[in-house]
Every structure is written in structure tokens, then in C-alpha cells.
PDB file of C-alpha atoms and ligand atoms in Angstrom:
ATOM      1  CA  MET A   1      19.384  -3.291   4.765  1.00 57.00           C
ATOM      2  CA  THR A   2      17.766  -6.682   6.205  1.00 69.00           C
ATOM      3  CA  ASP A   3      16.221  -4.211   8.606  1.00 69.00           C
ATOM      4  CA  SER A   4      14.126  -2.287   6.625  1.00 80.00           C
ATOM      5  CA  PHE A   5      14.022  -5.348   3.811  1.00 91.00           C
ATOM      6  CA  VAL A   6      11.795  -8.144   6.556  1.00 94.00           C
ATOM      7  CA  PRO A   7       8.680  -5.744   7.235  1.00 96.00           C
ATOM      8  CA  THR A   8       9.074  -5.345   2.619  1.00 96.00           C
ATOM      9  CA  LEU A   9       8.406  -8.876   2.464  1.00 98.00           C
ATOM     10  CA  LEU A  10       5.395  -9.459   5.127  1.00 98.00           C
ATOM     11  CA  ASP A  11       4.002  -6.598   3.686  1.00 98.00           C
ATOM     12  CA  ARG A  12       4.539  -7.939   0.265  1.00 97.00           C
ATOM     13  CA  ALA A  13       3.338 -11.881   1.185  1.00 98.00           C
ATOM     14  CA  THR A  14       0.593 -10.485   3.485  1.00 98.00           C
ATOM     15  CA  HIS A  15      -1.182  -8.056   1.098  1.00 97.00           C
ATOM     16  CA  ALA A  16      -3.726 -10.974  -1.784  1.00 96.00           C
ATOM     17  CA  TYR A  17      -5.093 -12.372   2.372  1.00 98.00           C
ATOM     18  CA  ARG A  18      -7.053  -8.478   2.528  1.00 97.00           C
ATOM     19  CA  ARG A  19      -8.714 -10.660  -0.157  1.00 95.00           C
ATOM     20  CA  ALA A  20      -9.537 -13.721   2.320  1.00 97.00           C
ATOM     21  CA  GLY A  21     -10.730 -11.222   4.829  1.00 97.00           C
ATOM     22  CA  ARG A  22      -9.720  -9.563   7.597  1.00 97.00           C
ATOM     23  CA  PHE A  23      -8.952 -12.353   9.705  1.00 95.00           C
ATOM     24  CA  ALA A  24      -6.927 -14.429   7.026  1.00 97.00           C
ATOM     25  CA  TYR A  25      -4.730 -11.159   6.533  1.00 98.00           C
ATOM     26  CA  HIS A  26      -4.339 -10.269   9.987  1.00 97.00           C
ATOM     27  CA  PHE A  27      -3.285 -13.965  10.803  1.00 95.00           C
ATOM     28  CA  ALA A  28      -0.584 -14.039   8.266  1.00 98.00           C
ATOM     29  CA  ARG A  29       1.187 -11.546   9.007  1.00 98.00           C
ATOM     30  CA  GLY A  30       1.589 -12.801  12.496  1.00 95.00           C
ATOM     31  CA  LYS A  31       2.204 -15.403  11.434  1.00 94.00           C
ATOM     32  CA  LEU A  32       4.769 -14.400   8.609  1.00 97.00           C
ATOM     33  CA  GLY A  33       5.578 -11.914  11.316  1.00 95.00           C
ATOM     34  CA  GLY A  34       6.511 -13.811  14.245  1.00 91.00           C
ATOM     35  CA  ASP A  35       7.774 -16.637  13.619  1.00 92.00           C
ATOM     36  CA  PRO A  36      12.008 -16.846  12.477  1.00 91.00           C
ATOM     37  CA  ILE A  37      12.202 -19.951  10.673  1.00 95.00           C
ATOM     38  CA  PHE A  38       9.981 -18.328   7.751  1.00 96.00           C
ATOM     39  CA  ARG A  39      12.854 -16.204   7.659  1.00 95.00           C
ATOM     40  CA  HIS A  40      15.704 -18.295   9.107  1.00 95.00           C
ATOM     41  CA  LEU A  41      14.480 -20.699   5.517  1.00 97.00           C
ATOM     42  CA  LEU A  42      14.917 -17.576   2.928  1.00 97.00           C
ATOM     43  CA  GLN A  43      18.009 -16.500   5.487  1.00 96.00           C
ATOM     44  CA  HIS A  44      19.904 -20.006   4.561  1.00 97.00           C
ATOM     45  CA  GLY A  45      18.614 -21.195   1.325  1.00 97.00           C
ATOM     46  CA  LEU A  46      17.866 -24.102   3.330  1.00 97.00           C
ATOM     47  CA  LEU A  47      15.434 -25.196   0.388  1.00 97.00           C
ATOM     48  CA  PRO A  48      16.571 -25.519  -3.152  1.00 95.00           C
ATOM     49  CA  SER A  49      15.564 -23.320  -6.164  1.00 93.00           C
ATOM     50  CA  ASP A  50      13.454 -24.926  -9.453  1.00 96.00           C
ATOM     51  CA  ALA A  51      12.353 -27.560  -7.383  1.00 96.00           C
ATOM     52  CA  ARG A  52       9.013 -29.116  -6.808  1.00 98.00           C
ATOM     53  CA  VAL A  53       7.810 -28.942  -3.089  1.00 98.00           C
ATOM     54  CA  LEU A  54       4.992 -30.501  -1.229  1.00 98.00           C
ATOM     55  CA  ASP A  55       3.958 -28.680   2.003  1.00 98.00           C
ATOM     56  CA  LEU A  56       1.598 -31.301   3.997  1.00 98.00           C
ATOM     57  CA  GLY A  57      -0.360 -28.886   6.162  1.00 98.00           C
ATOM     58  CA  CYS A  58       0.116 -26.107   4.723  1.00 98.00           C
ATOM     59  CA  GLY A  59      -3.064 -23.952   6.083  1.00 97.00           C
ATOM     60  CA  GLN A  60      -4.049 -20.801   4.376  1.00 97.00           C
ATOM     61  CA  ALA A  61      -0.918 -21.018   2.560  1.00 98.00           C
ATOM     62  CA  VAL A  62       1.401 -18.532   4.215  1.00 98.00           C
ATOM     63  CA  PHE A  63       4.653 -20.338   3.412  1.00 98.00           C
ATOM     64  CA  ALA A  64       3.610 -20.645  -0.064  1.00 98.00           C
ATOM     65  CA  SER A  65       3.138 -16.666  -0.618  1.00 98.00           C
ATOM     66  CA  TRP A  66       5.986 -16.074   1.229  1.00 98.00           C
ATOM     67  CA  LEU A  67       8.033 -17.806  -0.989  1.00 98.00           C
ATOM     68  CA  LEU A  68       6.509 -16.012  -4.656  1.00 97.00           C
ATOM     69  CA  ALA A  69       6.864 -13.176  -2.438  1.00 97.00           C
ATOM     70  CA  ALA A  70      10.749 -13.596  -1.896  1.00 98.00           C
ATOM     71  CA  ARG A  71      11.289 -14.353  -5.234  1.00 97.00           C
ATOM     72  CA  LYS A  72       9.554 -11.842  -6.806  1.00 97.00           C
ATOM     73  CA  LEU A  73      11.053  -9.283  -4.631  1.00 97.00           C
ATOM     74  CA  TYR A  74      14.637 -11.027  -5.965  1.00 97.00           C
ATOM     75  CA  ASP A  75      14.178 -11.016  -9.383  1.00 97.00           C
ATOM     76  CA  ALA A  76      13.272  -6.951  -9.272  1.00 96.00           C
ATOM     77  CA  GLY A  77      16.850  -7.076  -6.844  1.00 96.00           C
ATOM     78  CA  HIS A  78      15.331  -6.148  -4.079  1.00 94.00           C
ATOM     79  CA  TRP A  79      17.135  -8.720  -1.632  1.00 96.00           C
ATOM     80  CA  PRO A  80      19.851  -8.954   1.059  1.00 96.00           C
ATOM     81  CA  HIS A  81      23.305  -9.172  -0.289  1.00 95.00           C
ATOM     82  CA  ASP A  82      23.617 -11.679   2.789  1.00 95.00           C
ATOM     83  CA  TRP A  83      20.467 -14.095   2.882  1.00 96.00           C
ATOM     84  CA  ALA A  84      20.759 -16.293  -0.013  1.00 98.00           C
ATOM     85  CA  VAL A  85      19.251 -16.392  -3.504  1.00 98.00           C
ATOM     86  CA  PRO A  86      15.392 -17.166  -2.661  1.00 98.00           C
ATOM     87  CA  PRO A  87      14.020 -20.280  -4.072  1.00 97.00           C
ATOM     88  CA  ARG A  88      12.075 -20.203  -7.720  1.00 97.00           C
ATOM     89  CA  ILE A  89       9.406 -22.373  -7.602  1.00 96.00           C
ATOM     90  CA  ALA A  90       8.773 -24.547 -10.484  1.00 96.00           C
ATOM     91  CA  HIS A  91       5.632 -26.277  -8.651  1.00 97.00           C
ATOM     92  CA  LEU A  92       4.400 -25.863  -4.998  1.00 98.00           C
ATOM     93  CA  ARG A  93       1.454 -28.368  -3.987  1.00 98.00           C
ATOM     94  CA  GLY A  94      -0.095 -27.368  -0.178  1.00 98.00           C
ATOM     95  CA  VAL A  95      -2.143 -29.554   1.152  1.00 98.00           C
ATOM     96  CA  GLU A  96      -4.916 -29.279   4.199  1.00 98.00           C
ATOM     97  CA  LEU A  97      -7.408 -31.128   5.928  1.00 96.00           C
ATOM     98  CA  MET A  98      -9.373 -27.459   6.718  1.00 94.00           C
ATOM     99  CA  PRO A  99     -11.496 -26.664   3.933  1.00 96.00           C
ATOM    100  CA  LEU A 100     -12.300 -22.803   6.167  1.00 94.00           C
ATOM    101  CA  ASP A 101      -8.031 -22.626   4.954  1.00 96.00           C
ATOM    102  CA  VAL A 102      -8.413 -23.519   1.526  1.00 97.00           C
ATOM    103  CA  ALA A 103     -10.852 -21.480   0.730  1.00 97.00           C
ATOM    104  CA  ARG A 104      -8.717 -18.520   2.093  1.00 97.00           C
ATOM    105  CA  ALA A 105      -5.908 -19.752   0.611  1.00 97.00           C
ATOM    106  CA  HIS A 106      -7.113 -19.253  -3.078  1.00 97.00           C
ATOM    107  CA  ARG A 107      -8.593 -16.564  -2.169  1.00 97.00           C
ATOM    108  CA  ALA A 108      -5.377 -14.532  -1.376  1.00 97.00           C
ATOM    109  CA  LEU A 109      -3.372 -16.849  -4.555  1.00 95.00           C
ATOM    110  CA  GLY A 110      -6.102 -16.811  -6.933  1.00 87.00           C
ATOM    111  CA  ASP A 111      -5.027 -17.776 -10.062  1.00 86.00           C
ATOM    112  CA  ASP A 112      -2.328 -15.761 -10.122  1.00 86.00           C
ATOM    113  CA  HIS A 113       0.218 -17.903  -9.640  1.00 93.00           C
ATOM    114  CA  PRO A 114      -0.542 -21.554 -12.409  1.00 93.00           C
ATOM    115  CA  GLN A 115       2.727 -22.907 -10.485  1.00 96.00           C
ATOM    116  CA  VAL A 116       1.196 -23.161  -7.061  1.00 97.00           C
ATOM    117  CA  GLU A 117      -1.768 -25.688  -6.733  1.00 97.00           C
ATOM    118  CA  ILE A 118      -3.878 -25.655  -3.098  1.00 98.00           C
ATOM    119  CA  VAL A 119      -5.517 -28.709  -2.572  1.00 98.00           C
ATOM    120  CA  ARG A 120      -7.787 -30.220   0.637  1.00 98.00           C
ATOM    121  CA  GLY A 121      -7.294 -34.015   1.379  1.00 98.00           C
ATOM    122  CA  ASP A 122      -6.189 -35.615   4.405  1.00 98.00           C
ATOM    123  CA  ILE A 123      -1.922 -36.373   4.171  1.00 98.00           C
ATOM    124  CA  ARG A 124      -2.805 -39.359   5.694  1.00 98.00           C
ATOM    125  CA  GLU A 125      -4.410 -40.730   2.778  1.00 98.00           C
ATOM    126  CA  VAL A 126      -3.119 -38.269   0.169  1.00 98.00           C
ATOM    127  CA  ASP A 127      -1.115 -39.604  -3.223  1.00 98.00           C
ATOM    128  CA  PHE A 128       2.888 -37.261  -2.511  1.00 98.00           C
ATOM    129  CA  GLY A 129       3.718 -37.946  -6.280  1.00 98.00           C
ATOM    130  CA  GLN A 130       7.385 -37.242  -7.168  1.00 98.00           C
ATOM    131  CA  VAL A 131       8.673 -34.215  -4.807  1.00 98.00           C
ATOM    132  CA  ASP A 132      13.057 -33.323  -4.345  1.00 98.00           C
ATOM    133  CA  ALA A 133      11.601 -31.083  -1.374  1.00 98.00           C
ATOM    134  CA  VAL A 134       8.840 -32.294   1.337  1.00 98.00           C
ATOM    135  CA  THR A 135       8.214 -28.926   4.299  1.00 98.00           C
ATOM    136  CA  ILE A 136       5.817 -30.361   7.413  1.00 98.00           C
ATOM    137  CA  LEU A 137       5.549 -27.253   9.695  1.00 97.00           C
ATOM    138  CA  ASP A 138       4.049 -27.755  13.028  1.00 94.00           C
ATOM    139  CA  VAL A 139       2.185 -30.393  11.686  1.00 96.00           C
ATOM    140  CA  LEU A 140       3.232 -34.227  12.808  1.00 97.00           C
ATOM    141  CA  HIS A 141       2.030 -33.904  16.284  1.00 95.00           C
ATOM    142  CA  TYR A 142      -1.951 -33.814  14.769  1.00 93.00           C
ATOM    143  CA  LEU A 143      -1.111 -37.728  13.653  1.00 95.00           C
ATOM    144  CA  GLY A 144      -1.039 -40.868  15.499  1.00 96.00           C
ATOM    145  CA  TYR A 145       2.540 -42.358  16.420  1.00 97.00           C
ATOM    146  CA  ASP A 146       1.549 -44.713  13.736  1.00 98.00           C
ATOM    147  CA  GLU A 147       0.409 -42.427  10.976  1.00 98.00           C
ATOM    148  CA  GLN A 148       3.603 -40.184  11.590  1.00 98.00           C
ATOM    149  CA  GLU A 149       5.343 -42.646  10.797  1.00 98.00           C
ATOM    150  CA  ASP A 150       3.875 -43.515   7.983  1.00 98.00           C
ATOM    151  CA  VAL A 151       3.328 -39.904   6.559  1.00 98.00           C
ATOM    152  CA  LEU A 152       7.557 -39.183   7.026  1.00 98.00           C
ATOM    153  CA  ARG A 153       7.461 -42.992   5.090  1.00 98.00           C
ATOM    154  CA  ARG A 154       5.504 -42.025   2.644  1.00 98.00           C
ATOM    155  CA  VAL A 155       7.535 -38.429   2.494  1.00 98.00           C
ATOM    156  CA  ARG A 156      11.094 -40.766   2.112  1.00 98.00           C
ATOM    157  CA  ASP A 157       9.236 -42.834  -1.193  1.00 98.00           C
ATOM    158  CA  ALA A 158       8.372 -39.443  -2.548  1.00 98.00           C
ATOM    159  CA  LEU A 159      11.768 -37.919  -2.637  1.00 98.00           C
ATOM    160  CA  PRO A 160      14.434 -38.840  -5.501  1.00 98.00           C
ATOM    161  CA  ARG A 161      18.725 -38.855  -3.569  1.00 97.00           C
ATOM    162  CA  GLY A 162      19.148 -36.053  -1.703  1.00 97.00           C
ATOM    163  CA  GLY A 163      15.987 -35.118  -1.236  1.00 98.00           C
ATOM    164  CA  ARG A 164      15.255 -32.989   1.814  1.00 98.00           C
ATOM    165  CA  LEU A 165      12.580 -32.956   4.388  1.00 98.00           C
ATOM    166  CA  ILE A 166      12.699 -29.864   6.302  1.00 98.00           C
ATOM    167  CA  THR A 167      10.213 -30.022   9.507  1.00 98.00           C
ATOM    168  CA  ARG A 168       9.510 -28.750  12.593  1.00 96.00           C
ATOM    169  CA  VAL A 169       8.415 -30.080  16.275  1.00 95.00           C
ATOM    170  CA  GLY A 170       7.868 -29.814  19.682  1.00 91.00           C
ATOM    171  CA  ASP A 171      10.455 -31.524  21.951  1.00 88.00           C
ATOM    172  CA  ALA A 172       8.556 -33.589  24.065  1.00 83.00           C
ATOM    173  CA  ASP A 173      11.757 -32.982  27.124  1.00 79.00           C
ATOM    174  CA  GLY A 174      11.564 -29.311  26.684  1.00 71.00           C
ATOM    175  CA  GLY A 175       9.707 -28.584  30.175  1.00 73.00           C
ATOM    176  CA  TRP A 176       7.625 -25.837  31.053  1.00 78.00           C
ATOM    177  CA  ARG A 177       8.538 -24.611  27.557  1.00 76.00           C
ATOM    178  CA  PHE A 178       6.832 -27.350  25.846  1.00 74.00           C
ATOM    179  CA  ARG A 179       3.835 -26.906  28.176  1.00 80.00           C
ATOM    180  CA  VAL A 180       3.357 -23.939  26.781  1.00 77.00           C
ATOM    181  CA  GLY A 181       4.001 -24.014  22.537  1.00 76.00           C
ATOM    182  CA  ASN A 182       1.562 -26.882  23.098  1.00 79.00           C
ATOM    183  CA  ALA A 183      -1.097 -24.682  25.199  1.00 81.00           C
ATOM    184  CA  VAL A 184       0.003 -21.849  22.612  1.00 79.00           C
ATOM    185  CA  ASP A 185      -1.121 -24.331  19.582  1.00 79.00           C
ATOM    186  CA  LEU A 186      -4.490 -25.727  21.605  1.00 78.00           C
ATOM    187  CA  CYS A 187      -4.999 -21.640  21.746  1.00 79.00           C
ATOM    188  CA  VAL A 188      -3.897 -21.608  17.436  1.00 77.00           C
ATOM    189  CA  THR A 189      -5.893 -24.521  16.853  1.00 76.00           C
ATOM    190  CA  PHE A 190      -9.519 -23.045  18.969  1.00 75.00           C
ATOM    191  CA  VAL A 191      -9.195 -19.409  17.227  1.00 73.00           C
ATOM    192  CA  ARG A 192      -8.782 -20.695  13.406  1.00 69.00           C
ATOM    193  CA  GLY A 193     -12.408 -22.133  14.340  1.00 69.00           C
ATOM    194  CA  HIS A 194     -11.010 -25.536  14.335  1.00 70.00           C
ATOM    195  CA  ARG A 195     -11.952 -28.274  17.544  1.00 70.00           C
ATOM    196  CA  LEU A 196      -8.520 -29.102  19.750  1.00 71.00           C
ATOM    197  CA  PRO A 197      -6.779 -31.875  19.046  1.00 76.00           C
ATOM    198  CA  THR A 198      -5.308 -34.706  20.477  1.00 84.00           C
ATOM    199  CA  MET A 199      -1.583 -34.400  20.706  1.00 87.00           C
ATOM    200  CA  TYR A 200       0.729 -36.855  19.601  1.00 90.00           C
ATOM    201  CA  CYS A 201       3.885 -35.270  20.947  1.00 91.00           C
ATOM    202  CA  ARG A 202       7.918 -37.401  20.673  1.00 94.00           C
ATOM    203  CA  PRO A 203      11.322 -35.812  22.646  1.00 95.00           C
ATOM    204  CA  LEU A 204      13.707 -34.756  20.147  1.00 95.00           C
ATOM    205  CA  ARG A 205      15.797 -38.042  19.692  1.00 96.00           C
ATOM    206  CA  ASP A 206      12.667 -39.557  19.256  1.00 97.00           C
ATOM    207  CA  TRP A 207      12.246 -37.657  16.473  1.00 98.00           C
ATOM    208  CA  THR A 208      15.231 -38.004  15.123  1.00 98.00           C
ATOM    209  CA  ALA A 209      15.691 -41.815  15.808  1.00 98.00           C
ATOM    210  CA  LEU A 210      12.655 -42.071  13.265  1.00 98.00           C
ATOM    211  CA  LEU A 211      14.059 -40.022  10.439  1.00 98.00           C
ATOM    212  CA  GLU A 212      17.769 -41.990  10.150  1.00 98.00           C
ATOM    213  CA  ARG A 213      15.450 -44.792  10.880  1.00 98.00           C
ATOM    214  CA  LEU A 214      13.774 -43.974   6.911  1.00 98.00           C
ATOM    215  CA  GLY A 215      17.243 -43.186   6.436  1.00 98.00           C
ATOM    216  CA  PHE A 216      17.650 -39.977   6.045  1.00 98.00           C
ATOM    217  CA  SER A 217      20.363 -38.504   8.095  1.00 98.00           C
ATOM    218  CA  VAL A 218      18.961 -34.817  10.682  1.00 98.00           C
ATOM    219  CA  ARG A 219      19.956 -31.485  11.797  1.00 97.00           C
ATOM    220  CA  ALA A 220      18.656 -30.263  14.222  1.00 96.00           C
ATOM    221  CA  VAL A 221      17.702 -25.960  14.321  1.00 94.00           C
ATOM    222  CA  PRO A 222      15.813 -24.983  18.159  1.00 89.00           C
ATOM    223  CA  MET A 223      13.021 -23.024  16.409  1.00 88.00           C
ATOM    224  CA  SER A 224      11.452 -20.521  18.553  1.00 78.00           C
ATOM    225  CA  HIS A 225      13.405 -17.630  19.248  1.00 66.00           C
ATOM    226  CA  GLY A 226      12.058 -14.959  21.241  1.00 69.00           C
ATOM    227  CA  LYS A 227       9.105 -17.309  22.143  1.00 72.00           C
ATOM    228  CA  PRO A 228       8.991 -19.880  25.455  1.00 67.00           C
ATOM    229  CA  PHE A 229       8.754 -22.506  23.208  1.00 73.00           C
ATOM    230  CA  ALA A 230      11.088 -25.689  22.715  1.00 81.00           C
ATOM    231  CA  ASN A 231      10.492 -25.853  18.867  1.00 91.00           C
ATOM    232  CA  VAL A 232      13.450 -27.911  17.051  1.00 94.00           C
ATOM    233  CA  MET A 233      13.038 -27.519  13.089  1.00 96.00           C
ATOM    234  CA  LEU A 234      14.703 -31.071  11.759  1.00 97.00           C
ATOM    235  CA  VAL A 235      16.545 -30.594   8.861  1.00 98.00           C
ATOM    236  CA  ALA A 236      15.970 -34.179   7.036  1.00 98.00           C
ATOM    237  CA  GLN A 237      18.219 -35.299   4.154  1.00 98.00           C
ATOM    238  CA  LEU A 238      18.572 -38.239   2.295  1.00 98.00           C
ATOM    239  CA  PRO A 239      22.055 -39.352   0.702  1.00 97.00           C
ATOM    240  CA  ALA A 240      22.820 -38.380  -2.225  1.00 94.00           C
TER     241      ALA A 240
HETATM  242  C1  SAM B   1      -0.190 -25.702  13.328  1.00 51.80           C
HETATM  243  S1  SAM B   1      -0.543 -25.681  11.726  1.00 51.80           S
HETATM  244  C2  SAM B   1       0.655 -24.950  10.751  1.00 51.80           C
HETATM  245  C3  SAM B   1       0.141 -24.886   9.246  1.00 51.80           C
HETATM  246  C4  SAM B   1       0.974 -24.247   8.129  1.00 51.80           C
HETATM  247  N1  SAM B   1       2.523 -25.227   8.477  1.00 51.80           N
HETATM  248  C5  SAM B   1       2.594 -23.293   9.089  1.00 51.80           C
HETATM  249  O1  SAM B   1       3.481 -23.406   9.234  1.00 51.80           O
HETATM  250  O2  SAM B   1       1.451 -21.979   9.008  1.00 51.80           O
HETATM  251  C6  SAM B   1      -0.885 -26.708  11.504  1.00 51.80           C
HETATM  252  C7  SAM B   1      -1.599 -27.434   9.858  1.00 51.80           C
HETATM  253  O3  SAM B   1      -1.780 -29.002   9.236  1.00 51.80           O
HETATM  254  C8  SAM B   1      -3.721 -29.688   9.611  1.00 51.80           C
HETATM  255  N2  SAM B   1      -3.589 -30.380   9.909  1.00 51.80           N
HETATM  256  C9  SAM B   1      -3.709 -31.661  10.734  1.00 51.80           C
HETATM  257  N3  SAM B   1      -3.686 -32.659  10.621  1.00 51.80           N
HETATM  258  C10 SAM B   1      -4.370 -32.484   9.238  1.00 51.80           C
HETATM  259  C11 SAM B   1      -4.134 -33.324   8.307  1.00 51.80           C
HETATM  260  N4  SAM B   1      -4.088 -34.799   8.332  1.00 51.80           N
HETATM  261  N5  SAM B   1      -4.248 -33.246   6.227  1.00 51.80           N
HETATM  262  C12 SAM B   1      -3.604 -32.324   7.114  1.00 51.80           C
HETATM  263  N6  SAM B   1      -3.914 -31.185   7.091  1.00 51.80           N
HETATM  264  C13 SAM B   1      -3.450 -31.144   8.197  1.00 51.80           C
HETATM  265  C14 SAM B   1      -4.225 -28.365  10.221  1.00 51.80           C
HETATM  266  O4  SAM B   1      -5.365 -28.303   9.590  1.00 51.80           O
HETATM  267  C15 SAM B   1      -4.127 -27.156  10.887  1.00 51.80           C
HETATM  268  O5  SAM B   1      -3.919 -26.273   9.029  1.00 51.80           O
END
């Protein structure tokens, strides 16, 4: 069922983006359909259920839409037997800097999902509150080195014992794959209507060391399947 199921999940997760315009819709389809991390997170059950989730740098909130669609399909009895049960979202707050992305998220998700809140804000400044899980997907390298450390420290403080941070970073030691990934990142940023940012990258061992210094234990999973990038997903867990 898995092969026939993924297009169904993609359709359900992206349908609402038609309301947000052609760009938003096609971007959502390209992102959720082409990036392995979204499927991996579900397949392996990496987010806890009934959790308060904080998605930092959420863009147009395609991840929230993916999670909502997944749980709806599961509740309707349509779910691959070899995938983990998808999480039920108690509350998901997405924080995004770019007003255009926030507007696209609001138009797509509308008022249909009271448990999801997408707000405009700078993750260097907003209060993270207390949550059970945090995701920061392809965002940290837009922050300066000190800012990265500060955000990660505040993430640690926002999580309970056993709380989990899932992030994805590029491995600056990844040679040409790393450079290709960065070039694509810059192109996508430009196409989305943003100025070209400076990027603050680190080798994988430095990302890991930083998180470990903050008290997380870290598991690194290569996350560029099928693409010539040096992207790595870090599953960072606080002691129980
Ligand atoms: C490559 S996109 C990833 C979007 C989303 N996490 C995803 O996986 O679809 C990076 C996002 O981080 C946002 N971002 C960068 N710096 C930020 C900041 N200081 N505060 C909030 N969002 C930020 C960008 O505007 C952009 O939407």
C-alpha cells in the first residue's frame, strides 16, 4: 500500500494550498513530494503524539499540513501497516519571519484547525514557551553563529526532560554535495521572493558537539536521499 498511499497523502496535504495561489500550491507539492524528510518523520514515528510542537522557521507551514493530513487519513483507516501511527497534534505553533509565507499558511490552513497557530516572528526573539517537541528544518544556517547557539539553548530550556528537537543542517565538511545544496537553497530562497541571505554553516561534528554541550544526545541521519546534497537530520534528545 505504501507506494499508492504517498500520492494520496501528498494530495490531502497540499489541496488546501490551492486557496493560497498557484505558487503556494506548487511549492507545497514540490517540497512535500520531493523532500524525503517529511515521509521519514512519519514512517519512523519521530514526533510524539498528543504533543505541543514548535516548528521554528516554518515557511508556509507545509509540515503542519502534512501532519494534519496524515492523522486524518489514519483516523479514516487509511494508513500503511508498516508506518508508525502518525502523531495527533495537541498544539502546533509555527514561527516564520516572512510575512508572505505566513499569509500563504493562513490562507491554506484557514480557521479549520484550531490546534495549529502560525505566527509571524523572528525565532531569535520570540518566546518559545513550554513545548514537547521542536522542529527546525533547514533554518539554523540563516542565523549567525552566536544566534544559533542562543536559539538552541532556548529550545533546550523550552523542552521537558526527554523532550526532542529534530533539525536538519548541511554538513559543511560535505564537499561538493554541500556546495550544491547551498546553491539550491539560495535559488529557492530567491524564487520565494527573498533577498539572498548570508549562510552560517558548520561541519556535522560541530553541530553535534554544540547540541551535546547543551545536554542533548544526538543521532545523525543522512537526509538527502536521491539528491546530491550533504543534508543531515539530527534527532536531539534530552535525558529522560
Ligand atoms: C529553507 S526554508 C524552510 C522552511 C520550512 N522549515 C520547511 O522545511 O519547509 C527556511 C525558512 O526559515 C525562515 N527563517 C529564516 N530566519 C528566520 C528567523 N530568524 N525567524 C523565523 N524564520 C526564519 C525563512 O524565512 C524560511 O521560510
